Every structure is written in C-alpha cells, then in structure tokens.
Amino acid sequence: MARGGQALARVAVIVRAGAAPLWWLGLLAAGTGALLPGLTGRRIGLSAGAALFLVTAAVVALARRGRYTRPAGAATRAARGDFLQDRAVTLRVWRRARRRRLLTAFLAAVGSSFALPGAGGLLLAGAGAGLWLKAVWLGRRERDADTLWWVPADRITGGPAGASGTAYRTTGIAAGDAAPGGARRRR
C-alpha cells in the first residue's frame, strides 16, 4: 500500500465480540423462557438447557482452532503506517453488522421455550461462553508467541478466520488498547 497504511483489527477482539451479546441475550431468553411452563415442564427444559450449554460451549471453544492459528505461521510485521483500530470500534462494527442475526437468535430462543423452557436461551449463552473461551485461548497463544495478531479491518464483518487466506500482521504485546485475548487492557 502507498504511504497511508491500512487499518488493522485484533483477531482476538473480533472473536470475543460475539461473546457478550450471545451470553446476555441467552441469559435473558433463558430467564424469560423459565417463566413459561412449556410442553415438557421447567425442570426438563432447564436440565436440557444446562446440557446444551455445556456441549455448545465446548464445541464453539474447540471448533476451527486451526483456522485461527494457521495464518499466524505466515504472519508479517505490521507496517509503520498501519493504523491499529481501537477495541471499542472493532466491537461496535462487528455487533452492528450482526444485530439482525442476534435479534433473530434471541427471538428463536424465546420461542423455543414454548417447547423446552429456557433451553434455547442456555444454548445461546453457551455459544457466548464458547467464544469467550476461544478468545482466552487465542490470548494465551499470543502471550506465548509474544506477539499480537491483527487482520485488515475490512475482515471484521466476515470474521478473522475467513476463507480468503490473508496472513496476520503482528505487533508487539504492548500495542493497541486490548490485552492478549481481546479483553480491555488494565491500566
């Protein structure tokens, strides 16, 4: 690129962006669903939801890990002119691009409570917990490598592990306003 550089977004922040909305919408849907008696009853619905929570969290946390680490092998150092996007901007862009999907998932989780009370909401919360665990795992990998992984900011809406095969850009561990794993950096 010519003199201007490129805007870069943190990989772990993009992964973590979906964790909070899925978690809170899932808990809200589970709480709303627990108020309904449902076809199977609250106890069966919430028990099934707890099992779905655990399975979903494990599957989301463990699935496709190679797609996140493979581009790190061909990573290049970020250029001097590259702009490191703030964590808050990355979160806002990701969530704004997916707000309809999140609303649809919430409504589906509440609607499923007529059959299994709370189960759909706990499934949604499990997906959020799994994304959070995956971001923590990525942070551990970043700390071990003593580098932070970045992708071009236009990849935020498609996801950092997209099929385009773009290698990551790297910076030192102190760059940007997010800690390894995408959490807010403590000052």
PDB file of C-alpha atoms in Angstrom:
ATOM      1  CA  MET A   1       0.000   0.000   0.000  1.00  0.00           C
ATOM      2  CA  ALA A   2       1.186   3.536  -0.565  1.00  0.00           C
ATOM      3  CA  ARG A   3       2.061   5.865   2.299  1.00  0.00           C
ATOM      4  CA  GLY A   4      -1.271   5.649   4.127  1.00  0.00           C
ATOM      5  CA  GLY A   5      -1.032   2.171   5.559  1.00  0.00           C
ATOM      6  CA  GLN A   6      -4.025   0.071   6.470  1.00  0.00           C
ATOM      7  CA  ALA A   7      -6.446  -0.142   9.372  1.00  0.00           C
ATOM      8  CA  LEU A   8      -5.908  -3.323  11.381  1.00  0.00           C
ATOM      9  CA  ALA A   9      -8.251  -5.027  13.875  1.00  0.00           C
ATOM     10  CA  ARG A  10      -7.250  -7.538  16.545  1.00  0.00           C
ATOM     11  CA  VAL A  11      -8.144 -11.166  15.850  1.00  0.00           C
ATOM     12  CA  ALA A  12      -8.954 -11.940  19.499  1.00  0.00           C
ATOM     13  CA  VAL A  13     -11.211  -8.884  19.763  1.00  0.00           C
ATOM     14  CA  ILE A  14     -13.181  -9.997  16.698  1.00  0.00           C
ATOM     15  CA  VAL A  15     -13.627 -13.476  18.199  1.00  0.00           C
ATOM     16  CA  ARG A  16     -14.602 -12.010  21.558  1.00  0.00           C
ATOM     17  CA  ALA A  17     -17.065  -9.521  20.023  1.00  0.00           C
ATOM     18  CA  GLY A  18     -19.883 -12.049  19.900  1.00  0.00           C
ATOM     19  CA  ALA A  19     -19.353 -13.439  23.389  1.00  0.00           C
ATOM     20  CA  ALA A  20     -21.090 -10.730  25.433  1.00  0.00           C
ATOM     21  CA  PRO A  21     -24.191 -10.267  23.264  1.00  0.00           C
ATOM     22  CA  LEU A  22     -24.756 -14.018  22.948  1.00  0.00           C
ATOM     23  CA  TRP A  23     -24.206 -14.531  26.671  1.00  0.00           C
ATOM     24  CA  TRP A  24     -26.557 -11.767  27.825  1.00  0.00           C
ATOM     25  CA  LEU A  25     -29.241 -12.400  25.214  1.00  0.00           C
ATOM     26  CA  GLY A  26     -29.034 -16.102  26.066  1.00  0.00           C
ATOM     27  CA  LEU A  27     -29.476 -15.472  29.784  1.00  0.00           C
ATOM     28  CA  LEU A  28     -32.363 -13.085  29.102  1.00  0.00           C
ATOM     29  CA  ALA A  29     -34.029 -15.659  26.824  1.00  0.00           C
ATOM     30  CA  ALA A  30     -33.461 -18.435  29.383  1.00  0.00           C
ATOM     31  CA  GLY A  31     -34.930 -16.296  32.166  1.00  0.00           C
ATOM     32  CA  THR A  32     -37.922 -15.389  30.027  1.00  0.00           C
ATOM     33  CA  GLY A  33     -38.334 -19.000  28.970  1.00  0.00           C
ATOM     34  CA  ALA A  34     -38.175 -20.226  32.544  1.00  0.00           C
ATOM     35  CA  LEU A  35     -41.336 -18.228  33.252  1.00  0.00           C
ATOM     36  CA  LEU A  36     -43.254 -20.343  30.733  1.00  0.00           C
ATOM     37  CA  PRO A  37     -44.403 -23.836  31.699  1.00  0.00           C
ATOM     38  CA  GLY A  38     -43.702 -25.205  28.188  1.00  0.00           C
ATOM     39  CA  LEU A  39     -44.680 -28.602  26.842  1.00  0.00           C
ATOM     40  CA  THR A  40     -42.094 -30.538  28.823  1.00  0.00           C
ATOM     41  CA  GLY A  41     -42.070 -28.553  32.053  1.00  0.00           C
ATOM     42  CA  ARG A  42     -39.484 -26.226  33.516  1.00  0.00           C
ATOM     43  CA  ARG A  43     -37.306 -28.864  35.167  1.00  0.00           C
ATOM     44  CA  ILE A  44     -36.815 -30.888  31.992  1.00  0.00           C
ATOM     45  CA  GLY A  45     -36.357 -27.770  29.882  1.00  0.00           C
ATOM     46  CA  LEU A  46     -33.735 -26.244  32.155  1.00  0.00           C
ATOM     47  CA  SER A  47     -31.931 -29.581  32.545  1.00  0.00           C
ATOM     48  CA  ALA A  48     -31.797 -29.966  28.784  1.00  0.00           C
ATOM     49  CA  GLY A  49     -30.667 -26.344  28.546  1.00  0.00           C
ATOM     50  CA  ALA A  50     -27.824 -26.940  31.011  1.00  0.00           C
ATOM     51  CA  ALA A  51     -26.624 -29.901  28.933  1.00  0.00           C
ATOM     52  CA  LEU A  52     -26.917 -27.838  25.740  1.00  0.00           C
ATOM     53  CA  PHE A  53     -24.975 -25.017  27.409  1.00  0.00           C
ATOM     54  CA  LEU A  54     -22.036 -27.291  28.250  1.00  0.00           C
ATOM     55  CA  VAL A  55     -21.957 -29.038  24.878  1.00  0.00           C
ATOM     56  CA  THR A  56     -22.291 -25.797  22.900  1.00  0.00           C
ATOM     57  CA  ALA A  57     -19.606 -24.024  24.934  1.00  0.00           C
ATOM     58  CA  ALA A  58     -17.185 -26.911  24.374  1.00  0.00           C
ATOM     59  CA  VAL A  59     -17.924 -27.216  20.649  1.00  0.00           C
ATOM     60  CA  VAL A  60     -17.619 -23.473  19.986  1.00  0.00           C
ATOM     61  CA  ALA A  61     -14.421 -23.202  22.052  1.00  0.00           C
ATOM     62  CA  LEU A  62     -12.716 -26.171  20.368  1.00  0.00           C
ATOM     63  CA  ALA A  63     -14.007 -25.970  16.792  1.00  0.00           C
ATOM     64  CA  ARG A  64     -11.908 -24.484  13.993  1.00  0.00           C
ATOM     65  CA  ARG A  65      -8.906 -23.644  16.115  1.00  0.00           C
ATOM     66  CA  GLY A  66      -6.603 -24.418  13.205  1.00  0.00           C
ATOM     67  CA  ARG A  67      -8.290 -21.753  11.099  1.00  0.00           C
ATOM     68  CA  TYR A  68      -7.201 -19.188  13.664  1.00  0.00           C
ATOM     69  CA  THR A  69      -3.617 -20.374  14.134  1.00  0.00           C
ATOM     70  CA  ARG A  70      -2.742 -21.314  10.534  1.00  0.00           C
ATOM     71  CA  PRO A  71      -2.440 -17.689   9.293  1.00  0.00           C
ATOM     72  CA  ALA A  72      -0.078 -16.934  12.201  1.00  0.00           C
ATOM     73  CA  GLY A  73       2.603 -19.083  10.554  1.00  0.00           C
ATOM     74  CA  ALA A  74       2.840 -16.698   7.601  1.00  0.00           C
ATOM     75  CA  ALA A  75       2.345 -13.540   9.654  1.00  0.00           C
ATOM     76  CA  THR A  76       4.257 -10.407   8.738  1.00  0.00           C
ATOM     77  CA  ARG A  77       5.165  -7.452  10.877  1.00  0.00           C
ATOM     78  CA  ALA A  78       2.694  -4.558  10.728  1.00  0.00           C
ATOM     79  CA  ALA A  79       3.975  -1.633   8.709  1.00  0.00           C
ATOM     80  CA  ARG A  80       4.871   1.658  10.309  1.00  0.00           C
ATOM     81  CA  GLY A  81       1.954   3.375   8.548  1.00  0.00           C
ATOM     82  CA  ASP A  82      -0.663   0.813   9.617  1.00  0.00           C
ATOM     83  CA  PHE A  83      -3.382   2.095  11.928  1.00  0.00           C
ATOM     84  CA  LEU A  84      -4.323  -0.127  14.896  1.00  0.00           C
ATOM     85  CA  GLN A  85      -8.079   0.061  15.368  1.00  0.00           C
ATOM     86  CA  ASP A  86      -9.430   0.555  18.888  1.00  0.00           C
ATOM     87  CA  ARG A  87     -11.120  -2.343  20.644  1.00  0.00           C
ATOM     88  CA  ALA A  88     -14.385  -0.403  21.050  1.00  0.00           C
ATOM     89  CA  VAL A  89     -14.555   0.365  17.324  1.00  0.00           C
ATOM     90  CA  THR A  90     -13.973  -3.286  16.407  1.00  0.00           C
ATOM     91  CA  LEU A  91     -16.696  -4.437  18.818  1.00  0.00           C
ATOM     92  CA  ARG A  92     -19.161  -1.839  17.540  1.00  0.00           C
ATOM     93  CA  VAL A  93     -18.574  -2.709  13.869  1.00  0.00           C
ATOM     94  CA  TRP A  94     -18.908  -6.463  14.492  1.00  0.00           C
ATOM     95  CA  ARG A  95     -22.070  -6.121  16.564  1.00  0.00           C
ATOM     96  CA  ARG A  96     -23.689  -3.618  14.219  1.00  0.00           C
ATOM     97  CA  ALA A  97     -23.107  -5.947  11.258  1.00  0.00           C
ATOM     98  CA  ARG A  98     -24.783  -8.842  13.104  1.00  0.00           C
ATOM     99  CA  ARG A  99     -27.561  -7.170  15.080  1.00  0.00           C
ATOM    100  CA  ARG A 100     -30.344  -8.731  12.979  1.00  0.00           C
ATOM    101  CA  ARG A 101     -28.875 -12.207  13.417  1.00  0.00           C
ATOM    102  CA  LEU A 102     -28.552 -11.654  17.156  1.00  0.00           C
ATOM    103  CA  LEU A 103     -32.158 -10.463  17.396  1.00  0.00           C
ATOM    104  CA  THR A 104     -33.359 -13.437  15.348  1.00  0.00           C
ATOM    105  CA  ALA A 105     -31.392 -15.849  17.551  1.00  0.00           C
ATOM    106  CA  PHE A 106     -32.866 -14.239  20.670  1.00  0.00           C
ATOM    107  CA  LEU A 107     -36.415 -14.483  19.355  1.00  0.00           C
ATOM    108  CA  ALA A 108     -35.862 -18.111  18.323  1.00  0.00           C
ATOM    109  CA  ALA A 109     -34.501 -18.912  21.789  1.00  0.00           C
ATOM    110  CA  VAL A 110     -37.523 -17.314  23.470  1.00  0.00           C
ATOM    111  CA  GLY A 111     -39.869 -19.057  21.021  1.00  0.00           C
ATOM    112  CA  SER A 112     -38.292 -22.437  21.725  1.00  0.00           C
ATOM    113  CA  SER A 113     -39.254 -22.012  25.366  1.00  0.00           C
ATOM    114  CA  PHE A 114     -42.817 -22.950  24.497  1.00  0.00           C
ATOM    115  CA  ALA A 115     -41.471 -26.481  23.986  1.00  0.00           C
ATOM    116  CA  LEU A 116     -38.399 -26.628  26.267  1.00  0.00           C
ATOM    117  CA  PRO A 117     -38.411 -23.743  28.775  1.00  0.00           C
ATOM    118  CA  GLY A 118     -35.034 -21.995  28.948  1.00  0.00           C
ATOM    119  CA  ALA A 119     -33.177 -24.468  26.731  1.00  0.00           C
ATOM    120  CA  GLY A 120     -32.782 -22.186  23.712  1.00  0.00           C
ATOM    121  CA  GLY A 121     -31.522 -19.339  25.856  1.00  0.00           C
ATOM    122  CA  LEU A 122     -28.951 -21.548  27.554  1.00  0.00           C
ATOM    123  CA  LEU A 123     -27.821 -22.790  24.136  1.00  0.00           C
ATOM    124  CA  LEU A 124     -27.258 -19.161  23.097  1.00  0.00           C
ATOM    125  CA  ALA A 125     -25.412 -18.410  26.340  1.00  0.00           C
ATOM    126  CA  GLY A 126     -23.242 -21.489  25.746  1.00  0.00           C
ATOM    127  CA  ALA A 127     -22.220 -20.124  22.347  1.00  0.00           C
ATOM    128  CA  GLY A 128     -21.211 -16.856  24.018  1.00  0.00           C
ATOM    129  CA  ALA A 129     -19.213 -18.700  26.673  1.00  0.00           C
ATOM    130  CA  GLY A 130     -17.504 -20.768  23.958  1.00  0.00           C
ATOM    131  CA  LEU A 131     -16.465 -17.640  22.059  1.00  0.00           C
ATOM    132  CA  TRP A 132     -15.083 -16.158  25.247  1.00  0.00           C
ATOM    133  CA  LEU A 133     -13.082 -19.349  25.913  1.00  0.00           C
ATOM    134  CA  LYS A 134     -11.754 -19.294  22.336  1.00  0.00           C
ATOM    135  CA  ALA A 135     -10.638 -15.674  22.763  1.00  0.00           C
ATOM    136  CA  VAL A 136      -8.873 -16.585  26.014  1.00  0.00           C
ATOM    137  CA  TRP A 137      -7.145 -19.461  24.204  1.00  0.00           C
ATOM    138  CA  LEU A 138      -6.054 -17.074  21.432  1.00  0.00           C
ATOM    139  CA  GLY A 139      -4.727 -14.693  24.086  1.00  0.00           C
ATOM    140  CA  ARG A 140      -2.658 -17.479  25.593  1.00  0.00           C
ATOM    141  CA  ARG A 141      -1.220 -18.247  22.150  1.00  0.00           C
ATOM    142  CA  GLU A 142      -0.439 -14.549  21.644  1.00  0.00           C
ATOM    143  CA  ARG A 143       1.293 -14.336  25.024  1.00  0.00           C
ATOM    144  CA  ASP A 144       3.338 -17.459  24.289  1.00  0.00           C
ATOM    145  CA  ALA A 145       4.455 -16.029  20.927  1.00  0.00           C
ATOM    146  CA  ASP A 146       4.931 -12.566  22.474  1.00  0.00           C
ATOM    147  CA  THR A 147       3.026 -11.030  19.543  1.00  0.00           C
ATOM    148  CA  LEU A 148      -0.478  -9.748  18.900  1.00  0.00           C
ATOM    149  CA  TRP A 149      -2.326 -10.880  15.756  1.00  0.00           C
ATOM    150  CA  TRP A 150      -4.106  -8.354  13.542  1.00  0.00           C
ATOM    151  CA  VAL A 151      -6.123  -8.556  10.307  1.00  0.00           C
ATOM    152  CA  PRO A 152      -7.254  -5.820   7.913  1.00  0.00           C
ATOM    153  CA  ALA A 153     -10.260  -4.028   9.401  1.00  0.00           C
ATOM    154  CA  ASP A 154     -12.448  -4.882   6.398  1.00  0.00           C
ATOM    155  CA  ARG A 155     -12.356  -8.521   7.584  1.00  0.00           C
ATOM    156  CA  ILE A 156     -14.308  -7.692  10.758  1.00  0.00           C
ATOM    157  CA  THR A 157     -17.702  -8.418   9.231  1.00  0.00           C
ATOM    158  CA  GLY A 158     -16.545 -11.647   7.570  1.00  0.00           C
ATOM    159  CA  GLY A 159     -14.573 -12.924  10.544  1.00  0.00           C
ATOM    160  CA  PRO A 160     -10.833 -13.170  11.067  1.00  0.00           C
ATOM    161  CA  ALA A 161     -10.600 -16.799  10.009  1.00  0.00           C
ATOM    162  CA  GLY A 162     -12.280 -16.358   6.654  1.00  0.00           C
ATOM    163  CA  ALA A 163     -11.529 -18.375   3.556  1.00  0.00           C
ATOM    164  CA  SER A 164      -9.531 -15.596   1.893  1.00  0.00           C
ATOM    165  CA  GLY A 165      -6.310 -16.865   3.450  1.00  0.00           C
ATOM    166  CA  THR A 166      -4.856 -13.486   4.364  1.00  0.00           C
ATOM    167  CA  ALA A 167      -1.931 -13.849   6.753  1.00  0.00           C
ATOM    168  CA  TYR A 168      -1.989 -11.976  10.020  1.00  0.00           C
ATOM    169  CA  ARG A 169       0.001  -8.861  10.748  1.00  0.00           C
ATOM    170  CA  THR A 170       1.844  -8.839  14.048  1.00  0.00           C
ATOM    171  CA  THR A 171       2.876  -6.245  16.600  1.00  0.00           C
ATOM    172  CA  GLY A 172       4.494  -6.366  19.994  1.00  0.00           C
ATOM    173  CA  ILE A 173       2.486  -7.416  23.007  1.00  0.00           C
ATOM    174  CA  ALA A 174       2.009  -3.820  24.235  1.00  0.00           C
ATOM    175  CA  ALA A 175       0.427  -2.446  21.032  1.00  0.00           C
ATOM    176  CA  GLY A 176      -3.196  -1.346  20.906  1.00  0.00           C
ATOM    177  CA  ASP A 177      -5.734  -0.873  23.663  1.00  0.00           C
ATOM    178  CA  ALA A 178      -6.694  -4.540  24.157  1.00  0.00           C
ATOM    179  CA  ALA A 179      -4.796  -7.121  26.183  1.00  0.00           C
ATOM    180  CA  PRO A 180      -3.967 -10.571  24.769  1.00  0.00           C
ATOM    181  CA  GLY A 181      -7.272 -12.384  24.364  1.00  0.00           C
ATOM    182  CA  GLY A 182      -9.142  -9.207  23.434  1.00  0.00           C
ATOM    183  CA  ALA A 183     -10.040  -8.033  26.939  1.00  0.00           C
ATOM    184  CA  ARG A 184      -9.793  -4.407  27.977  1.00  0.00           C
ATOM    185  CA  ARG A 185      -6.219  -3.553  28.873  1.00  0.00           C
ATOM    186  CA  ARG A 186      -5.851  -2.764  32.572  1.00  0.00           C
ATOM    187  CA  ARG A 187      -4.036   0.484  33.164  1.00  0.00           C
TER     188      ARG A 187
END
